[in-house]
mmCIF file with all atom_site columns, C-alpha atoms in Angstrom:
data_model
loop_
_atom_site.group_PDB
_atom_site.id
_atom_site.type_symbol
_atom_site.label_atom_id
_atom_site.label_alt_id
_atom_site.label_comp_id
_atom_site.label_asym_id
_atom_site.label_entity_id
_atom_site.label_seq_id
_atom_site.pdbx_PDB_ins_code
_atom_site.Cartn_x
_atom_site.Cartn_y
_atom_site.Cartn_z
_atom_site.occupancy
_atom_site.B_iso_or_equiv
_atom_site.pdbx_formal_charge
_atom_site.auth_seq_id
_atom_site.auth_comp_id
_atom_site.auth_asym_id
_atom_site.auth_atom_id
_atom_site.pdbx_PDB_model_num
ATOM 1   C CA . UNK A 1 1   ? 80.203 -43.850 4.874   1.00 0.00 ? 1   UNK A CA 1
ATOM 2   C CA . UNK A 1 2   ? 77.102 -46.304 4.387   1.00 0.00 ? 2   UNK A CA 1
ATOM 3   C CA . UNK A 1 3   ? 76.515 -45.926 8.148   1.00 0.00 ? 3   UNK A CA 1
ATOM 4   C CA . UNK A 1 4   ? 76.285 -42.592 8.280   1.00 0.00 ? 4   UNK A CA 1
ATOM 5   C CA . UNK A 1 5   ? 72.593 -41.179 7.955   1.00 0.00 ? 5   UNK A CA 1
ATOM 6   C CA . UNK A 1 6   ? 71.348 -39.261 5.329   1.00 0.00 ? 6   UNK A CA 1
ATOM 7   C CA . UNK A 1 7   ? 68.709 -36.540 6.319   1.00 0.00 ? 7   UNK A CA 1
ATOM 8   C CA . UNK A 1 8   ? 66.637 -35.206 3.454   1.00 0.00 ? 8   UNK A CA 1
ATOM 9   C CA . UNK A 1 9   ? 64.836 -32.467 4.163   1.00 0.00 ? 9   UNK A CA 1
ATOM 10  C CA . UNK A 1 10  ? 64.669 -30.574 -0.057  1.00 0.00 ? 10  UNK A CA 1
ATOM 11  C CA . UNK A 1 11  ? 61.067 -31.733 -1.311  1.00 0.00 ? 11  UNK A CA 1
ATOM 12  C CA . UNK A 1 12  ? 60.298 -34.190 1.277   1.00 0.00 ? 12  UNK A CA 1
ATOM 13  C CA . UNK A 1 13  ? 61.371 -34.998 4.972   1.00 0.00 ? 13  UNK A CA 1
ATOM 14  C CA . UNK A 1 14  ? 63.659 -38.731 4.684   1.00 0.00 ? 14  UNK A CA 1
ATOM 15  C CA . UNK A 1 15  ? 65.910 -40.527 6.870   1.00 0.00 ? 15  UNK A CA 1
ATOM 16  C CA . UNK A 1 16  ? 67.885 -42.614 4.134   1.00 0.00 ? 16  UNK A CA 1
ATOM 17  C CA . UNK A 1 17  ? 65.364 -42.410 1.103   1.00 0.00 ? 17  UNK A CA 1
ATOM 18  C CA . UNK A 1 18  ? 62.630 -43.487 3.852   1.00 0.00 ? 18  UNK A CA 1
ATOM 19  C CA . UNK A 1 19  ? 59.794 -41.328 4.711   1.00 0.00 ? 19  UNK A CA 1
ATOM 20  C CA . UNK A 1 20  ? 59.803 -39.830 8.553   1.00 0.00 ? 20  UNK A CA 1
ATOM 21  C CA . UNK A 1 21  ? 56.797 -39.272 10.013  1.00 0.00 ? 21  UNK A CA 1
ATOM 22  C CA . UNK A 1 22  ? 58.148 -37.277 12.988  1.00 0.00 ? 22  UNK A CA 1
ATOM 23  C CA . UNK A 1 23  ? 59.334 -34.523 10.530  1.00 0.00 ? 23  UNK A CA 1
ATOM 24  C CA . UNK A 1 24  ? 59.722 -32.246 13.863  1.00 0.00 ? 24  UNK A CA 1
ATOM 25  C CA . UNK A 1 25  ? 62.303 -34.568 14.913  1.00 0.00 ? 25  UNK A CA 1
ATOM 26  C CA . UNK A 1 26  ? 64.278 -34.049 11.507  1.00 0.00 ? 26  UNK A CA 1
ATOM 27  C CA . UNK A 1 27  ? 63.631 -30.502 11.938  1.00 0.00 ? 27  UNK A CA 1
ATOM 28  C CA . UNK A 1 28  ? 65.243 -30.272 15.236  1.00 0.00 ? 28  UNK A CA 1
ATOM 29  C CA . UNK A 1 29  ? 68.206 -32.367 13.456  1.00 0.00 ? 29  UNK A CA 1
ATOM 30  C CA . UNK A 1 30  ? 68.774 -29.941 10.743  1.00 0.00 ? 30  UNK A CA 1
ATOM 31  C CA . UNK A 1 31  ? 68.985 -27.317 12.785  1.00 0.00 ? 31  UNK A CA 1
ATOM 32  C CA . UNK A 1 32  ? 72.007 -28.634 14.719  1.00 0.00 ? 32  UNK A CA 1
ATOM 33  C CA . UNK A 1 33  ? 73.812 -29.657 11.779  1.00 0.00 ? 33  UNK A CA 1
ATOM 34  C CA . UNK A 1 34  ? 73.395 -25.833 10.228  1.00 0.00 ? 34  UNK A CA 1
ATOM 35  C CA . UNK A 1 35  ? 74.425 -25.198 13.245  1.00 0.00 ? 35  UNK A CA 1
ATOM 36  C CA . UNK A 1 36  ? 77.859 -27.197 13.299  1.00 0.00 ? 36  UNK A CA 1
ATOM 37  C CA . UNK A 1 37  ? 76.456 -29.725 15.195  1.00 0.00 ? 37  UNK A CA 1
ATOM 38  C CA . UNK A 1 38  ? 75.536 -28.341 18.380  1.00 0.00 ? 38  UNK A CA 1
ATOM 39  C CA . UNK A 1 39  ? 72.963 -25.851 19.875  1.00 0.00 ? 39  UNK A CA 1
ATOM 40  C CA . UNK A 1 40  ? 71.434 -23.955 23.296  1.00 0.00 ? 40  UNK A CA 1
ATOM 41  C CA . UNK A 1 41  ? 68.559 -24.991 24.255  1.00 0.00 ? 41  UNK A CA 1
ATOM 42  C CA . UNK A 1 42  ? 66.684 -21.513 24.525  1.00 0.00 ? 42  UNK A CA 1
ATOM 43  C CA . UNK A 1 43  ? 67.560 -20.718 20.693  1.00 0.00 ? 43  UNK A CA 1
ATOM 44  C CA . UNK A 1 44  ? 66.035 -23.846 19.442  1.00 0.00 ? 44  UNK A CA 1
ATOM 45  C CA . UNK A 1 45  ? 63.258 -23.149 21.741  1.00 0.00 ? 45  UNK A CA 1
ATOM 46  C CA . UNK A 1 46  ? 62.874 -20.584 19.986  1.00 0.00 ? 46  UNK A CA 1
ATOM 47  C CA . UNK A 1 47  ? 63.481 -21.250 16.699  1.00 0.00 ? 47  UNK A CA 1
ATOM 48  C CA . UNK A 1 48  ? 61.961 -24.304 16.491  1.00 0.00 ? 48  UNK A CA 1
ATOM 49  C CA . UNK A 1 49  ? 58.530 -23.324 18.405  1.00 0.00 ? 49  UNK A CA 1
ATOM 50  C CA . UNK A 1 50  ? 56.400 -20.037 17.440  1.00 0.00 ? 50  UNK A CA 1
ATOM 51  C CA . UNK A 1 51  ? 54.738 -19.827 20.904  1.00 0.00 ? 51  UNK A CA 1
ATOM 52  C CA . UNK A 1 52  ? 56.575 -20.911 24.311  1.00 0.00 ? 52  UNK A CA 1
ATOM 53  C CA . UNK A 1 53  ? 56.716 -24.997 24.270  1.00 0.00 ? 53  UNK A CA 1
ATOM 54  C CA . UNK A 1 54  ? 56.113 -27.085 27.126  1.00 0.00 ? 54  UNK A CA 1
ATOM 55  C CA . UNK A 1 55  ? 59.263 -27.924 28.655  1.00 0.00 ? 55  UNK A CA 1
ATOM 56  C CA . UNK A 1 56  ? 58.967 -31.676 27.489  1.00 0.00 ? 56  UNK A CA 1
ATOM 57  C CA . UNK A 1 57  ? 58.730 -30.326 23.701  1.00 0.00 ? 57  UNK A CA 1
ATOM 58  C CA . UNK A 1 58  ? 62.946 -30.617 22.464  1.00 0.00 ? 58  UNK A CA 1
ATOM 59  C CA . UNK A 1 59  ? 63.893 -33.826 25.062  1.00 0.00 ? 59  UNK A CA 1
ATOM 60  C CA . UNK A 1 60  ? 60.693 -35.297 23.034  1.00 0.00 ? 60  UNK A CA 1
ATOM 61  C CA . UNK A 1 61  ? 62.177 -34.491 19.784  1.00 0.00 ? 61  UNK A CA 1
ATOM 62  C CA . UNK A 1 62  ? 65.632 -35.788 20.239  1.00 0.00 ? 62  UNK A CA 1
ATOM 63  C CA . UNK A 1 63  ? 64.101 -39.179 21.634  1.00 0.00 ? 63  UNK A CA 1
ATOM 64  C CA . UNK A 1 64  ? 62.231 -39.347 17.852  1.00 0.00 ? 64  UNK A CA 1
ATOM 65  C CA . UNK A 1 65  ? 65.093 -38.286 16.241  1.00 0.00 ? 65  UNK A CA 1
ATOM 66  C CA . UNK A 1 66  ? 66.911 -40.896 18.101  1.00 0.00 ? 66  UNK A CA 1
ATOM 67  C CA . UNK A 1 67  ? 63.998 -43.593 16.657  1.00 0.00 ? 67  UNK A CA 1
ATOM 68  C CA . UNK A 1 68  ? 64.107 -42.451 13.065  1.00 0.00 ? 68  UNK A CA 1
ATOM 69  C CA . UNK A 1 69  ? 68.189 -42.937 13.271  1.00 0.00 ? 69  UNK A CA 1
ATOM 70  C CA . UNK A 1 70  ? 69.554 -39.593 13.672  1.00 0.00 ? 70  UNK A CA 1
ATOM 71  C CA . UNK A 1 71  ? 71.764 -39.643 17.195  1.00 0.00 ? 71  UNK A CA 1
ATOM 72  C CA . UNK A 1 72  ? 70.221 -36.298 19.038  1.00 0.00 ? 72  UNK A CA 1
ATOM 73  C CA . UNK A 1 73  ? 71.676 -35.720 22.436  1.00 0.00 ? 73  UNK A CA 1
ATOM 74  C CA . UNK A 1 74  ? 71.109 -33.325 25.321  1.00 0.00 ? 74  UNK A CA 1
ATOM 75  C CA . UNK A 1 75  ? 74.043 -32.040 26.935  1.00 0.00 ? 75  UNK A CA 1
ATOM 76  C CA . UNK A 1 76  ? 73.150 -30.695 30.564  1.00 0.00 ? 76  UNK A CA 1
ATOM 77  C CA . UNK A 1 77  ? 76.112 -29.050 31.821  1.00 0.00 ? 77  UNK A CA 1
ATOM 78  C CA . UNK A 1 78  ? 76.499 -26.923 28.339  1.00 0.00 ? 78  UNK A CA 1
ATOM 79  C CA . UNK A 1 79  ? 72.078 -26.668 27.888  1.00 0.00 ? 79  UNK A CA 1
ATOM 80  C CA . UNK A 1 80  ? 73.274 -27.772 24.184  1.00 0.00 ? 80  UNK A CA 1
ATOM 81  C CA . UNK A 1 81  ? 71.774 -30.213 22.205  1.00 0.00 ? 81  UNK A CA 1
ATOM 82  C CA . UNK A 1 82  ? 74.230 -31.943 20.067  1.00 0.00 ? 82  UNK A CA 1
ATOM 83  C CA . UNK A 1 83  ? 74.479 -34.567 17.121  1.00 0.00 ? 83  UNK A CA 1
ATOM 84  C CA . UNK A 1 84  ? 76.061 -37.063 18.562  1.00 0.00 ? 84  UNK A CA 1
ATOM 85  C CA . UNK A 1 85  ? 77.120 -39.234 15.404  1.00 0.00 ? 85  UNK A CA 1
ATOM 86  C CA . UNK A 1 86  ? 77.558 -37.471 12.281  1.00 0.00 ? 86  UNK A CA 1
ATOM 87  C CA . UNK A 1 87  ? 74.667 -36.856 10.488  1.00 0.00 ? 87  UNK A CA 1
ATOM 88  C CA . UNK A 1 88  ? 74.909 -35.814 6.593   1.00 0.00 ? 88  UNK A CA 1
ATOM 89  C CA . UNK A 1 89  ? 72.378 -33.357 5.430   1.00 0.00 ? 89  UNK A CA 1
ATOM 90  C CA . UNK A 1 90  ? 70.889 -32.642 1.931   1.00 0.00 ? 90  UNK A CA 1
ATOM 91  C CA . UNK A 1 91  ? 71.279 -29.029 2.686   1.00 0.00 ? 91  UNK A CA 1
ATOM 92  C CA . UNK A 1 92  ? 74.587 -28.798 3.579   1.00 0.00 ? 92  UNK A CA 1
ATOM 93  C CA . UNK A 1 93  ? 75.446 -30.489 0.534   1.00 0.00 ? 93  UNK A CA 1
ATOM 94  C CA . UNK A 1 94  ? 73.344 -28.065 -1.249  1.00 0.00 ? 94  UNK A CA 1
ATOM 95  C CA . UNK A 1 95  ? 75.405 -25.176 -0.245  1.00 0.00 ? 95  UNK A CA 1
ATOM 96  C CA . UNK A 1 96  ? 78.393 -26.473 -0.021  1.00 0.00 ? 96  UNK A CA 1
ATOM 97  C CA . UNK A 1 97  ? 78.324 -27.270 -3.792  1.00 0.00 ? 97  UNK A CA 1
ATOM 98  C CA . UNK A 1 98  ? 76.517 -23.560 -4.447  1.00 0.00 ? 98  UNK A CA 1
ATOM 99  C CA . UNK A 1 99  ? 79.712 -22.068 -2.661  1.00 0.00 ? 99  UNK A CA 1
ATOM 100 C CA . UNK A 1 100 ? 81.500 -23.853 -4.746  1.00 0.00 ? 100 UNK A CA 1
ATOM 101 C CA . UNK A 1 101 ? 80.066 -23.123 -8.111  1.00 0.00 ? 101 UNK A CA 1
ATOM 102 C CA . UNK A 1 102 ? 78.476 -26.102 -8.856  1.00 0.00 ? 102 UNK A CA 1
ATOM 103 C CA . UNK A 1 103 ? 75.310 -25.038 -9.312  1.00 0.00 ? 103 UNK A CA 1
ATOM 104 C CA . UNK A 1 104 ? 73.949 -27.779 -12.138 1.00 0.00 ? 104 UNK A CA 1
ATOM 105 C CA . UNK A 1 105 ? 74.381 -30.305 -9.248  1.00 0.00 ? 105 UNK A CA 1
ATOM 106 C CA . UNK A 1 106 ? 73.124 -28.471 -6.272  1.00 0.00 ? 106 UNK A CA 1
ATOM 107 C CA . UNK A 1 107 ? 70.241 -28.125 -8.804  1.00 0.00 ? 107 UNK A CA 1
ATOM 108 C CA . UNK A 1 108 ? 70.163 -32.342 -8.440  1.00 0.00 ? 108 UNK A CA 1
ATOM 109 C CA . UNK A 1 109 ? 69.796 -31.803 -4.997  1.00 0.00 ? 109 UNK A CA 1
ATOM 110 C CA . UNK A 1 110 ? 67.080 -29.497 -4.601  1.00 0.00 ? 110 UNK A CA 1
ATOM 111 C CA . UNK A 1 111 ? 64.018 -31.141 -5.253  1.00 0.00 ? 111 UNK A CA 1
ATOM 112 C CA . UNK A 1 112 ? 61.783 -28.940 -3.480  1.00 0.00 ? 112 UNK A CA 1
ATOM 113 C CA . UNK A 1 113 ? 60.908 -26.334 -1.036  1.00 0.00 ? 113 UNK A CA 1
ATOM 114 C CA . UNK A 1 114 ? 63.291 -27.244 2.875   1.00 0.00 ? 114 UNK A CA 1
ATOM 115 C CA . UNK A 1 115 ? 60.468 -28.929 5.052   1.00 0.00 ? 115 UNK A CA 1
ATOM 116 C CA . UNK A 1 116 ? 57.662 -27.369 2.891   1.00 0.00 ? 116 UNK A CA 1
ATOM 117 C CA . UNK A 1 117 ? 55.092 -28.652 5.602   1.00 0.00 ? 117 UNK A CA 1
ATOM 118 C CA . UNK A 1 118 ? 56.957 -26.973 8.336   1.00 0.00 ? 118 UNK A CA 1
ATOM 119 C CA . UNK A 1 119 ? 56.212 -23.251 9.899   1.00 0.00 ? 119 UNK A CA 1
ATOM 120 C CA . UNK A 1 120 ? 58.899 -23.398 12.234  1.00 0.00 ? 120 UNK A CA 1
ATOM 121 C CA . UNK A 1 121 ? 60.692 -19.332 12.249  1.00 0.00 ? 121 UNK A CA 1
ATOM 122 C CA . UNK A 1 122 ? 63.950 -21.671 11.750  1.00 0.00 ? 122 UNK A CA 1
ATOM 123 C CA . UNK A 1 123 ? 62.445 -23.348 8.519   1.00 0.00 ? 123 UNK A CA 1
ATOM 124 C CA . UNK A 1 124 ? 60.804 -20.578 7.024   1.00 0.00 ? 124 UNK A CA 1
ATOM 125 C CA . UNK A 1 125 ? 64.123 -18.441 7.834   1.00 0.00 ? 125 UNK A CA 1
ATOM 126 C CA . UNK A 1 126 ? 66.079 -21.505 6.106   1.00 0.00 ? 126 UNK A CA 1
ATOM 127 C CA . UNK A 1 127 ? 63.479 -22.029 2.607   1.00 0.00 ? 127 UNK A CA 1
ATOM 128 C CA . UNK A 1 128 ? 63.878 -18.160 2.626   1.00 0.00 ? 128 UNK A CA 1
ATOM 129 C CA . UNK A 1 129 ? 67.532 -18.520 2.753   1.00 0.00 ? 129 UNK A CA 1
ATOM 130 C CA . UNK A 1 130 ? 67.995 -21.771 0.292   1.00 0.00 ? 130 UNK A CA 1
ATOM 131 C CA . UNK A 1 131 ? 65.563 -19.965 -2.474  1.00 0.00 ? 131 UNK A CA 1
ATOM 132 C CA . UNK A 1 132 ? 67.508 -16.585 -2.659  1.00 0.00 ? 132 UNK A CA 1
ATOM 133 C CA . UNK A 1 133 ? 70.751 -18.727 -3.303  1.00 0.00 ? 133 UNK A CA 1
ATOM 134 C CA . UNK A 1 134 ? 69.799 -20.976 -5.634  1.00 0.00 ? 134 UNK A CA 1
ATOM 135 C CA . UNK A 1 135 ? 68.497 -17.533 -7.604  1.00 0.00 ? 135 UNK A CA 1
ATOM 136 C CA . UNK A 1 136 ? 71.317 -15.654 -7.030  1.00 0.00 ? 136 UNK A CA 1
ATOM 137 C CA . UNK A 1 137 ? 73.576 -18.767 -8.555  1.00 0.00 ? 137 UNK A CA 1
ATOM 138 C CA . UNK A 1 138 ? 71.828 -19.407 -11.622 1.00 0.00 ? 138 UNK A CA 1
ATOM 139 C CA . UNK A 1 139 ? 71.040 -15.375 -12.014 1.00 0.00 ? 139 UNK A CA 1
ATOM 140 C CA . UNK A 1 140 ? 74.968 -14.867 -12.136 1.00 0.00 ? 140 UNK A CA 1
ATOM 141 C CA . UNK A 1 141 ? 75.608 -17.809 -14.223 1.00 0.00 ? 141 UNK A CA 1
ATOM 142 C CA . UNK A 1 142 ? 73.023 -16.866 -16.999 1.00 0.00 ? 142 UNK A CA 1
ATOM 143 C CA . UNK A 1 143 ? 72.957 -20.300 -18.216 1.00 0.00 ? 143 UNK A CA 1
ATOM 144 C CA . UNK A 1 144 ? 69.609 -20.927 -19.839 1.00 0.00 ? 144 UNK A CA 1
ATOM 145 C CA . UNK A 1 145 ? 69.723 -24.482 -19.121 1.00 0.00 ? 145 UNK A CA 1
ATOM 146 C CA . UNK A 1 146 ? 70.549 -23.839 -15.106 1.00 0.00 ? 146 UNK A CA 1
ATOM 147 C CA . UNK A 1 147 ? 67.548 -20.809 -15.409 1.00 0.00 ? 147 UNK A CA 1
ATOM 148 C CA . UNK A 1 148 ? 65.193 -23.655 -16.653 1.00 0.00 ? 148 UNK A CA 1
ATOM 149 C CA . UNK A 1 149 ? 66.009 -26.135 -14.459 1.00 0.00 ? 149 UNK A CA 1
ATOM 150 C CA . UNK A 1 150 ? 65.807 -23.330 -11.525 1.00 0.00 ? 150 UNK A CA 1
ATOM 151 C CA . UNK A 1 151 ? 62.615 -22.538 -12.989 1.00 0.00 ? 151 UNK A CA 1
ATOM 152 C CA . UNK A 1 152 ? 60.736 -26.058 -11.939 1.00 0.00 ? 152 UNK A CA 1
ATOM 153 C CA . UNK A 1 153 ? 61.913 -26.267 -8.504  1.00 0.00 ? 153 UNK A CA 1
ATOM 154 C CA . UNK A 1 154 ? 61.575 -22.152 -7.255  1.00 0.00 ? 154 UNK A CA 1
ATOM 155 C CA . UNK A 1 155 ? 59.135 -19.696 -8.207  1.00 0.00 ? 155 UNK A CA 1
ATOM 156 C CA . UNK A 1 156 ? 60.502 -16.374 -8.203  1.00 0.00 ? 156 UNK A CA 1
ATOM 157 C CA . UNK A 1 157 ? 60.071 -13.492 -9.942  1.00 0.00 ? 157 UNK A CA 1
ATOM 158 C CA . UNK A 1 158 ? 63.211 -12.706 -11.322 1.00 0.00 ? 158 UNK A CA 1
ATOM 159 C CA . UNK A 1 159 ? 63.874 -16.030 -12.513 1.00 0.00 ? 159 UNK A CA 1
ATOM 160 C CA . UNK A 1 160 ? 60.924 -16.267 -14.223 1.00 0.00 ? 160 UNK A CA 1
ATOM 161 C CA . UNK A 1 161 ? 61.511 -12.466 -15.855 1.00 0.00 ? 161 UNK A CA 1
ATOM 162 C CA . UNK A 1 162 ? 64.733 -13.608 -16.661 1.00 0.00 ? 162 UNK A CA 1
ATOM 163 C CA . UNK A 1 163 ? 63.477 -17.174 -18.656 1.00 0.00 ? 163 UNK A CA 1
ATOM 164 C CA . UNK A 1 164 ? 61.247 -14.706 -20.513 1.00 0.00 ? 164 UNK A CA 1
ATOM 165 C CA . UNK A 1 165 ? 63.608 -12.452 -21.626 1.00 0.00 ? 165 UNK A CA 1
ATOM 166 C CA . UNK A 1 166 ? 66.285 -15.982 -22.847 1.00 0.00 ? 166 UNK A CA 1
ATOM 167 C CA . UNK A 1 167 ? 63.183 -16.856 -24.415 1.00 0.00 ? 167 UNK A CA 1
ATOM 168 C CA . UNK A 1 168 ? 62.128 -13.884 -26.513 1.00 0.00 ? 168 UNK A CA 1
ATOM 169 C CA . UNK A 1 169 ? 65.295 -13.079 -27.420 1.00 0.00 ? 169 UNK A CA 1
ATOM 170 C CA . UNK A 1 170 ? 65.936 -15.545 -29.801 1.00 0.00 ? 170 UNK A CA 1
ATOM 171 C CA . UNK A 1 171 ? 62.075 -14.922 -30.952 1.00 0.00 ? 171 UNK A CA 1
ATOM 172 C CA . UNK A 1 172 ? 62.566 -11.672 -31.565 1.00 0.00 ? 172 UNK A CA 1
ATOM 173 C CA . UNK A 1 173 ? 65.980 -11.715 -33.161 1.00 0.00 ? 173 UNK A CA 1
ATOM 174 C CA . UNK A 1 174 ? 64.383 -14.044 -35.395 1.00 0.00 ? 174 UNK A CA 1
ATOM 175 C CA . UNK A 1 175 ? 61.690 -12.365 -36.468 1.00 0.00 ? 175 UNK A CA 1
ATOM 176 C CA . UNK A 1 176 ? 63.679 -8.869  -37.051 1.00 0.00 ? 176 UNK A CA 1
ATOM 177 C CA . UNK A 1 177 ? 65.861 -10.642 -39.454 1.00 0.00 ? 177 UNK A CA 1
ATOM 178 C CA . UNK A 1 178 ? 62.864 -11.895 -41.242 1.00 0.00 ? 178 UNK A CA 1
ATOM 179 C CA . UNK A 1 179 ? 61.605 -8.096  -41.857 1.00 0.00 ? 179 UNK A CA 1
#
C-alpha cells in the first residue's frame, strides 16, 4: 500500500505529504476518483473550467498529473479520462469515515477548506459539499468536544450558534444556582 499515492487536497494540495505546484493537475485527479475513477471528457470540461478551455487544457493536465505521480489517462474510444493506478484520496477517506460515524477522525482528516485556492464549479461544488457534512455530523452528534474541534477547521453559522449555546449553558446554570 506504500506505492499507492496519496492525494491531499483538505488544507493544502500534496502528492504524498509533498507540495504540488500543478494543483490543477490534482484537481483534475480528484475529480475522477469522486467520480469512481473515470470521467467524459465534456463534464470535466466543464466542471473543471468556468469558461470554454482550449482543447489542449485536460490532455495538459493529465500529463502533470502524470509528473507529480498520480497515473491520469485519456481513453479515446470511451472520451473518458481515467485513473489508471489507484490513487487514494484524503476526501474519500473523509467521507467514507463520516458515513460511517466516525466523525472525531474524519475531523483528523480535515485540515482545511478542499483546494481552498481553487474556483473550479467542481471544487467550489465539492468545499460546499464537504462543509455541510462535516456540520451536519457533529450537529447530530452534539458532542462538545467534536463541535469545538469542528469549530477551528469550518466557519458556519450554526456551528458556531451551537458552541455558544454548550458554552452558556453551563454559565448560566451556574450562575442561577448561585441566586
Amino acid at each position: 500500500m506504500n506505492d499507492v499515492p496519496m492525494l491531499e487536497t483538505l488544507g493544502g494540495c500534496r502528492v504524498d505529504g509533498r507540495p504540488v505546484r500543478h494543483r490543477r493537475a490534482a484537481e483534475l485527479a480528484a475529480a475522477l476518483v469522486l467520480s469512481d475513477g473515470a470521467a467524459p471528457r465534456d463534464w470535466l470540461s466543464a466542471v473543471l473550467f468556468e469558461e470554454d478551455p482550449s482543447p489542449s487544457s485536460l490532455p495538459t493536465l493529465a500529463m502533470r498529473a502524470r509528473r507529480i505521480g498520480l497515473d491520469v489517462r485519456y481513453e479515446r474510444e470511451s472520451g473518458a479520462y481515467r485513473i489508471g493506478e489507484e490513487i487514494r484520496c484524503d476526501v474519500v477517506e473523509f467521507l467514507f469515515l463520516l458515513s460511517h460515524g466516525y466523525v472525531a477522525q474524519a475531523l483528523e482528516l480535515y485540515k482545511g477548506p478542499f483546494l481552498a485556492r481553487s474556483d473550479s464549479p467542481f471544487a467550489v461544488q465539492t468545499r460546499a459539499h464537504l462543509e455541510q457534512r462535516v456540520v451536519e455530523a457533529v450537529m447530530d452528534s452534539g458532542d462538545t468536544r467534536l463541535l469545538t474541534a469542528a469549530g477551528r477547521v469550518v466557519r458556519h453559522p450554526a456551528v458556531q450558534r451551537e458552541l455558544s449555546r454548550h458554552v452558556a449553558a453551563p454559565m448560566g446554570t451556574m450562575t442561577g444556582a448561585a441566586v
